[in-house]
């Protein structure tokens, strides 16, 4: 693809999926003194988003990699501004230090809602109804000394103490690899010393907020075995969420034993499938009970040539049958790994530098985190959108190489205004890759 077509792909993708984005950026809370504002919040937030879209390893790289005639012109174009100088990265940090975290957090949620309203993700629903939301925790930043009053801490084997920040994340995931951040609960030490927060406590805070944000959405939560307990089951029922949770013998020993024993009484509840050289054997049992909560368990044993069989087992609120067990496994339970692979691993080791300290101020650090989630969403829509004619990996060899080519085009290519106006005036239909 030409450099011009790469820039137009970015502009068209943003305009197509998020036509009200500029308006929402202007509504973000800005606590700077109005008399001293030289750069509007809109352009500074775009600078933060581009920092992650182009996968720059540090905030100061903005001064070197986006500076220049092309970089400034394209920043003005996407932000709809007329600046004659690129804002300093310190100005960006100053804005995010004072901006309430609800601003960018809410913007991240509105972008996800926009995709749902456009029905862009409908064909990725489980059983043609349920949107998959994976829940998992991740570390964000680490420090050798206490960073702030809400730091968590971990005592290491050598006696030293590691201080860190972590978050419990809810991502809307799709079988094609999309992982879209929709809610975050930051883990925090409430008294600064003794009461360690944890993922389970954070989940009890997260789920009510997630349901409040998407009250009408049919949701199926994907979680690991940590969450398989009566409290989580009850919370899911109260908030009308289906779930598929990894089921391990140590999670619910009695129910696990019942699954093994009862399956012998229903030998017909077996289904076999073949995908190329891969064979899968499914079995299931409905009507299990734990502390008054009824659930089903289903198993998939996968065999590949020359490899040992791999076993997967899940607990779920769904009634499992021959007609849905394969979908529940392949398009449901196994999609939980999307939050790890396409979510956290991509953001940590794929160029987004999730664990980098972009600002030590905790308020600004959280705002940078939300800017990263927005940027990752936009990048995914570009990479999987039909404007590229082929996948980004096929065109450029890797997603990192795609980011480098995108940055080079952005900083060196000046587009004539007539070319941009004609391109954006054309009605486009962007389909997301389903593979």
Coordinates of C-alpha atoms in Angstrom, one line a residue:
X1 CA 0.0 0.0 0.0
X2 CA 1.1 3.6 -0.7
X3 CA 1.8 6.0 2.2
X4 CA -1.2 8.1 1.1
X5 CA -3.5 5.1 1.3
X6 CA -2.3 4.2 4.8
X7 CA -3.1 7.7 6.1
X8 CA -6.5 7.7 4.4
X9 CA -7.2 4.3 6.0
X10 CA -6.6 5.8 9.4
X11 CA -8.8 8.8 8.7
X12 CA -11.6 6.8 7.1
X13 CA -11.7 4.2 9.8
X14 CA -12.0 6.8 12.5
X15 CA -14.7 8.8 10.6
X16 CA -16.6 5.6 9.7
X17 CA -16.9 4.0 13.1
X18 CA -16.8 7.1 15.3
X19 CA -18.3 10.1 13.5
X20 CA -18.9 11.9 16.8
X21 CA -15.4 11.4 18.2
X22 CA -14.3 15.0 17.8
X23 CA -17.4 16.3 19.5
X24 CA -16.8 13.9 22.4
X25 CA -13.2 15.0 22.7
X26 CA -14.3 18.6 23.1
X27 CA -16.5 17.5 26.0
X28 CA -13.7 16.0 28.0
X29 CA -13.1 17.8 31.4
X30 CA -10.2 20.2 31.3
X31 CA -9.0 21.6 34.6
X32 CA -6.3 23.9 33.2
X33 CA -6.6 27.6 33.5
X34 CA -8.5 28.9 30.4
X35 CA -6.3 31.9 30.2
X36 CA -3.2 29.8 29.8
X37 CA -4.4 27.2 27.4
X38 CA -2.5 27.2 24.1
X39 CA -3.3 23.7 23.0
X40 CA -6.9 22.4 23.2
X41 CA -7.5 19.2 25.1
X42 CA -8.7 17.6 21.8
X43 CA -5.3 17.8 20.1
X44 CA -3.4 16.7 23.2
X45 CA -5.6 13.6 23.7
X46 CA -5.1 12.8 20.0
X47 CA -1.4 13.1 20.6
X48 CA -1.7 10.5 23.4
X49 CA -3.7 8.2 21.2
X50 CA -1.2 8.5 18.4
X51 CA 1.6 7.8 20.8
X52 CA 0.1 4.2 21.2
X53 CA -1.2 3.8 17.6
X54 CA 2.4 4.3 16.4
X55 CA 3.7 2.3 19.3
X56 CA 6.3 4.8 20.4
X57 CA 8.3 3.4 23.4
X58 CA 8.2 6.6 25.5
X59 CA 6.4 9.9 25.8
X60 CA 9.3 12.0 24.7
X61 CA 9.4 10.2 21.4
X62 CA 6.5 12.4 20.3
X63 CA 9.0 15.3 20.0
X64 CA 11.2 13.3 17.6
X65 CA 8.9 10.9 15.7
X66 CA 5.9 13.2 15.1
X67 CA 7.7 16.5 14.7
X68 CA 8.1 17.8 11.2
X69 CA 5.9 19.1 8.5
X70 CA 4.0 15.9 7.7
X71 CA 3.5 14.8 11.3
X72 CA 2.1 18.2 12.4
X73 CA -0.1 18.5 9.3
X74 CA -1.6 15.1 9.8
X75 CA -2.1 15.7 13.6
X76 CA -4.0 18.9 12.7
X77 CA -6.1 17.0 10.2
X78 CA -7.2 14.2 12.5
X79 CA -7.8 16.6 15.4
X80 CA -9.4 19.3 13.2
X81 CA -7.0 22.0 14.5
X82 CA -4.6 24.6 13.0
X83 CA -1.5 24.4 15.2
X84 CA 1.8 25.8 14.0
X85 CA 3.9 23.8 16.6
X86 CA 3.7 20.3 17.9
X87 CA 2.6 20.3 21.6
X88 CA 5.4 19.3 24.1
X89 CA 4.9 16.0 25.8
X90 CA 5.1 17.8 29.1
X91 CA 2.0 19.7 28.2
X92 CA 0.2 16.4 27.5
X93 CA 1.3 15.0 30.9
X94 CA 0.1 18.2 32.6
X95 CA -3.4 17.9 31.0
X96 CA -3.7 14.2 32.0
X97 CA -2.6 14.9 35.6
X98 CA -5.6 17.1 36.1
X99 CA -8.2 15.4 33.9
X100 CA -10.6 13.2 35.9
X101 CA -10.1 9.6 34.9
X102 CA -13.8 9.3 34.1
X103 CA -13.4 11.3 31.0
X104 CA -11.2 9.0 28.9
X105 CA -12.7 6.0 30.7
X106 CA -16.2 7.1 29.5
X107 CA -14.9 7.8 26.0
X108 CA -13.5 4.3 25.8
X109 CA -16.9 2.9 26.7
X110 CA -18.7 5.2 24.2
X111 CA -16.5 3.9 21.4
X112 CA -17.4 0.3 22.2
X113 CA -21.1 1.3 22.3
X114 CA -20.7 2.9 18.8
X115 CA -19.5 -0.4 17.4
X116 CA -22.4 -2.2 19.0
X117 CA -24.9 0.3 17.6
X118 CA -23.5 -0.1 14.1
X119 CA -23.8 -3.9 14.6
X120 CA -20.2 -4.3 13.6
X121 CA -19.8 -7.2 16.1
X122 CA -23.1 -9.0 15.7
X123 CA -21.8 -11.9 13.7
X124 CA -19.2 -12.7 16.4
X125 CA -21.9 -13.4 19.1
X126 CA -22.0 -16.8 20.8
X127 CA -25.1 -18.8 19.8
X128 CA -26.2 -15.7 17.8
X129 CA -27.0 -13.8 21.0
X130 CA -24.3 -13.4 23.6
X131 CA -21.4 -11.0 23.4
X132 CA -18.3 -12.5 25.0
X133 CA -16.6 -10.5 27.8
X134 CA -13.4 -12.0 29.2
X135 CA -12.3 -11.0 32.7
X136 CA -8.7 -11.1 33.8
X137 CA -6.1 -9.2 35.8
X138 CA -2.7 -7.8 34.9
X139 CA 0.1 -5.8 36.4
X140 CA 0.6 -2.3 35.1
X141 CA 3.7 -0.7 36.8
X142 CA 6.3 -1.8 39.3
X143 CA 8.4 0.3 41.7
X144 CA 11.2 -0.6 44.2
X145 CA 9.7 1.9 46.7
X146 CA 6.2 2.8 47.6
X147 CA 4.8 4.8 44.8
X148 CA 1.5 6.1 46.3
X149 CA -1.0 5.4 49.1
X150 CA -2.9 2.8 47.0
X151 CA 0.1 0.7 45.9
X152 CA 0.0 -3.1 46.3
X153 CA 3.1 -4.8 47.5
X154 CA 4.7 -8.2 47.2
X155 CA 7.4 -9.6 49.4
X156 CA 10.0 -11.4 47.4
X157 CA 12.2 -14.4 48.4
X158 CA 15.3 -12.2 49.1
X159 CA 13.3 -10.2 51.6
X160 CA 12.8 -7.1 49.5
X161 CA 9.4 -5.6 48.8
X162 CA 8.1 -4.9 45.3
X163 CA 5.4 -2.2 45.0
X164 CA 3.1 -2.4 42.0
X165 CA -0.2 -1.3 40.4
X166 CA -2.6 -3.8 38.8
X167 CA -6.0 -3.8 37.2
X168 CA -8.8 -6.2 36.6
X169 CA -9.9 -5.8 33.0
X170 CA -13.1 -6.7 31.1
X171 CA -12.6 -7.0 27.4
X172 CA -15.2 -7.7 24.8
X173 CA -13.5 -10.5 22.8
X174 CA -14.4 -12.0 19.4
X175 CA -13.3 -15.3 17.7
X176 CA -11.5 -13.3 15.0
X177 CA -9.1 -11.9 17.6
X178 CA -10.7 -8.5 18.5
X179 CA -10.2 -7.6 22.2
X180 CA -12.0 -4.4 23.1
X181 CA -11.6 -2.8 26.6
X182 CA -15.0 -2.0 28.1
X183 CA -14.4 -1.8 31.9
X184 CA -11.4 -1.6 34.3
X185 CA -11.2 -1.9 38.0
X186 CA -7.8 -0.8 39.4
X187 CA -6.7 -2.8 42.4
X188 CA -5.8 -0.7 45.4
X189 CA -4.6 -0.9 49.0
X190 CA -7.4 0.9 50.9
X191 CA -5.4 1.7 54.0
X192 CA -1.9 1.8 52.4
X193 CA -0.5 -1.0 54.5
X194 CA -2.3 -4.2 55.5
X195 CA -5.4 -4.8 53.4
X196 CA -4.3 -6.2 50.1
X197 CA -6.8 -5.8 47.3
X198 CA -7.2 -8.8 45.0
X199 CA -8.9 -9.8 41.7
X200 CA -11.9 -11.4 43.3
X201 CA -12.7 -8.3 45.4
X202 CA -12.2 -6.1 42.3
X203 CA -14.6 -8.4 40.3
X204 CA -17.3 -7.8 42.8
X205 CA -16.9 -4.0 42.1
X206 CA -16.4 -4.4 38.4
X207 CA -19.4 -6.5 37.4
X208 CA -22.1 -4.1 38.6
X209 CA -20.4 -1.2 36.8
X210 CA -20.1 -3.3 33.6
X211 CA -23.8 -4.2 33.7
X212 CA -24.7 -0.5 34.4
X213 CA -22.8 0.5 31.3
X214 CA -24.4 -2.1 29.1
X215 CA -27.8 -2.8 30.7
X216 CA -29.5 -4.4 27.7
X217 CA -26.5 -6.3 26.3
X218 CA -26.7 -10.1 26.4
X219 CA -23.3 -10.9 28.0
X220 CA -21.5 -14.2 28.6
X221 CA -18.5 -13.8 30.9
X222 CA -15.4 -15.8 30.3
X223 CA -13.2 -16.4 33.4
X224 CA -10.5 -18.7 34.8
X225 CA -10.9 -21.1 37.7
X226 CA -10.2 -18.4 40.3
X227 CA -13.8 -17.2 39.8
X228 CA -15.6 -20.5 40.2
X229 CA -17.4 -20.0 43.5
X230 CA -20.9 -19.4 44.8
X231 CA -20.4 -15.7 45.3
X232 CA -19.4 -15.2 41.6
X233 CA -22.3 -17.5 40.5
X234 CA -24.8 -15.5 42.5
X235 CA -23.5 -12.2 41.3
X236 CA -23.7 -13.3 37.6
X237 CA -27.3 -14.5 38.2
X238 CA -28.3 -11.2 39.9
X239 CA -26.9 -9.2 37.0
X240 CA -28.3 -11.5 34.3
X241 CA -25.0 -12.6 32.9
X242 CA -24.2 -16.0 31.5
X243 CA -20.8 -17.4 32.2
X244 CA -18.2 -20.0 31.0
X245 CA -15.6 -20.6 33.7
X246 CA -12.6 -22.8 33.6
X247 CA -13.3 -25.9 35.8
X248 CA -10.4 -27.5 37.7
X249 CA -10.6 -30.3 40.1
X250 CA -9.4 -28.1 43.0
X251 CA -12.0 -25.4 42.3
X252 CA -15.1 -27.4 43.4
X253 CA -13.9 -30.9 44.4
X254 CA -17.4 -32.2 45.1
X255 CA -18.9 -31.0 41.9
X256 CA -15.9 -32.2 40.0
X257 CA -16.4 -35.7 41.4
X258 CA -20.1 -35.5 40.5
X259 CA -19.2 -34.6 36.9
X260 CA -17.0 -37.7 36.6
X261 CA -19.6 -40.0 38.3
X262 CA -22.7 -38.7 36.6
X263 CA -21.2 -38.9 33.1
X264 CA -21.1 -42.7 33.4
X265 CA -25.0 -42.5 33.8
X266 CA -25.4 -40.6 30.5
X267 CA -23.1 -42.3 28.0
X268 CA -25.0 -40.8 25.1
X269 CA -23.9 -37.3 26.0
X270 CA -20.8 -37.4 23.8
X271 CA -20.1 -35.6 20.6
X272 CA -17.1 -36.0 18.3
X273 CA -15.8 -33.6 15.7
X274 CA -12.9 -33.4 13.3
X275 CA -11.1 -30.3 12.0
X276 CA -8.5 -31.4 9.5
X277 CA -6.1 -33.6 11.4
X278 CA -7.4 -32.4 14.8
X279 CA -10.0 -34.5 16.6
X280 CA -12.1 -33.3 19.4
X281 CA -14.3 -35.3 21.8
X282 CA -16.9 -33.5 23.9
X283 CA -18.9 -34.7 26.9
X284 CA -21.2 -32.9 29.3
X285 CA -23.4 -33.1 32.3
X286 CA -26.2 -30.8 33.3
X287 CA -27.8 -30.2 36.7
X288 CA -24.7 -30.0 38.9
X289 CA -25.1 -28.1 42.1
X290 CA -22.8 -25.9 44.3
X291 CA -24.2 -24.1 47.3
X292 CA -27.7 -23.9 45.7
X293 CA -26.4 -22.8 42.3
X294 CA -27.2 -25.1 39.4
X295 CA -24.7 -25.3 36.5
X296 CA -23.5 -27.6 33.8
X297 CA -20.0 -28.8 33.0
X298 CA -18.6 -29.7 29.6
X299 CA -15.3 -31.1 28.5
X300 CA -13.3 -31.1 25.3
X301 CA -10.4 -33.5 24.7
X302 CA -8.4 -32.4 21.7
X303 CA -6.0 -34.7 19.9
X304 CA -3.4 -33.6 17.3
X305 CA -1.1 -36.0 15.4
X306 CA 2.1 -36.7 17.3
X307 CA 0.9 -34.8 20.4
X308 CA -0.5 -35.8 23.8
X309 CA -4.3 -35.1 24.1
X310 CA -5.2 -31.8 25.6
X311 CA -8.2 -31.6 28.0
X312 CA -10.4 -28.5 28.6
X313 CA -13.2 -28.4 31.1
X314 CA -15.6 -25.6 31.8
X315 CA -18.6 -24.8 34.1
X316 CA -21.5 -22.8 32.6
X317 CA -25.0 -21.5 33.2
X318 CA -26.0 -22.7 29.7
X319 CA -27.9 -26.0 29.3
X320 CA -25.4 -28.0 27.3
X321 CA -26.6 -30.2 24.5
X322 CA -25.2 -31.9 21.4
X323 CA -26.4 -29.0 19.3
X324 CA -24.4 -26.3 21.2
X325 CA -21.5 -28.0 22.9
X326 CA -19.0 -27.4 20.1
X327 CA -19.9 -23.7 19.8
X328 CA -19.7 -23.3 23.6
X329 CA -16.2 -24.8 23.5
X330 CA -14.6 -23.4 20.4
X331 CA -16.5 -20.0 20.1
X332 CA -17.0 -19.6 23.9
X333 CA -14.7 -21.1 26.5
X334 CA -11.5 -21.1 24.4
X335 CA -12.0 -17.4 23.5
X336 CA -11.0 -16.5 27.1
X337 CA -7.4 -16.6 25.9
X338 CA -8.1 -13.6 23.6
X339 CA -7.7 -11.3 26.6
X340 CA -4.3 -12.8 27.3
X341 CA -2.9 -13.1 23.8
X342 CA -4.6 -10.4 21.7
X343 CA -5.1 -8.2 24.9
X344 CA -2.4 -8.1 27.5
X345 CA 0.4 -9.9 25.6
X346 CA -0.1 -7.6 22.6
X347 CA -0.2 -4.5 24.8
X348 CA 2.9 -5.6 26.8
X349 CA 5.1 -7.2 24.2
X350 CA 3.5 -6.2 20.9
X351 CA 4.7 -2.6 20.9
X352 CA 2.2 -0.8 23.1
X353 CA 4.4 -0.8 26.2
X354 CA 1.6 -1.3 28.7
X355 CA 4.0 -1.7 31.6
X356 CA 6.0 1.5 30.8
X357 CA 5.7 4.3 33.3
X358 CA 4.5 7.2 31.0
X359 CA 4.0 9.4 34.0
X360 CA 4.5 8.6 37.7
X361 CA 1.5 10.7 38.7
X362 CA -1.2 8.0 39.3
X363 CA -4.0 10.0 37.8
X364 CA -2.1 10.7 34.6
X365 CA -0.9 7.1 34.5
X366 CA -4.5 5.9 34.5
X367 CA -5.4 8.3 31.8
X368 CA -2.5 7.1 29.7
X369 CA -3.9 3.6 30.3
X370 CA -7.3 4.6 28.9
X371 CA -5.6 6.3 25.9
X372 CA -3.8 3.1 25.2
X373 CA -7.0 1.1 25.2
X374 CA -8.6 3.6 22.7
X375 CA -5.6 3.5 20.5
X376 CA -5.5 -0.3 20.6
X377 CA -9.2 -0.4 19.5
X378 CA -8.5 2.0 16.6
X379 CA -5.5 0.0 15.5
X380 CA -7.4 -3.3 15.6
X381 CA -10.2 -1.8 13.4
X382 CA -7.6 -0.6 10.9
X383 CA -5.7 -4.0 10.9
X384 CA -8.9 -6.1 10.6
X385 CA -10.8 -3.7 8.4
X386 CA -11.4 -4.2 4.7
X387 CA -9.7 -0.9 3.7
X388 CA -6.3 -2.6 3.8
X389 CA -7.4 -5.2 1.1
X390 CA -5.5 -7.9 3.1
X391 CA -4.4 -8.4 6.7
X392 CA -1.8 -6.1 8.1
X393 CA 0.4 -9.1 8.8
X394 CA 0.1 -10.4 5.3
X395 CA 0.9 -6.9 3.8
X396 CA 3.8 -6.0 6.1
X397 CA 5.1 -9.2 7.7
X398 CA 4.1 -8.4 11.3
X399 CA 2.0 -5.9 13.3
X400 CA 5.1 -4.2 14.5
X401 CA 6.2 -3.7 10.9
X402 CA 2.8 -2.3 10.1
X403 CA 3.1 0.2 13.0
X404 CA 6.5 1.3 11.7
X405 CA 5.2 1.8 8.1
X406 CA 2.2 3.7 9.4
X407 CA 4.4 6.0 11.5
X408 CA 6.7 6.6 8.5
X409 CA 3.8 7.5 6.3
X410 CA 2.3 9.8 8.9
X411 CA 5.4 11.8 9.5
X412 CA 6.6 12.2 5.9
X413 CA 3.5 12.4 3.8
X414 CA 1.7 15.6 3.1
X415 CA -1.8 15.1 1.6
X416 CA -3.5 17.8 -0.5
X417 CA -6.7 19.0 1.2
X418 CA -8.8 18.2 -1.9
X419 CA -7.6 14.6 -1.8
X420 CA -8.6 14.2 1.8
X421 CA -12.0 15.9 1.3
X422 CA -12.9 13.7 -1.6
X423 CA -11.8 10.5 0.2
X424 CA -13.7 11.3 3.3
X425 CA -16.8 12.4 1.4
X426 CA -17.1 9.0 -0.2
X427 CA -19.4 6.5 1.6
X428 CA -17.5 3.4 2.6
X429 CA -18.4 0.1 4.0
X430 CA -15.8 -1.4 6.3
X431 CA -16.1 -5.1 7.0
X432 CA -14.0 -6.7 9.8
X433 CA -12.0 -9.8 9.0
X434 CA -13.7 -12.8 10.5
X435 CA -10.7 -15.1 10.4

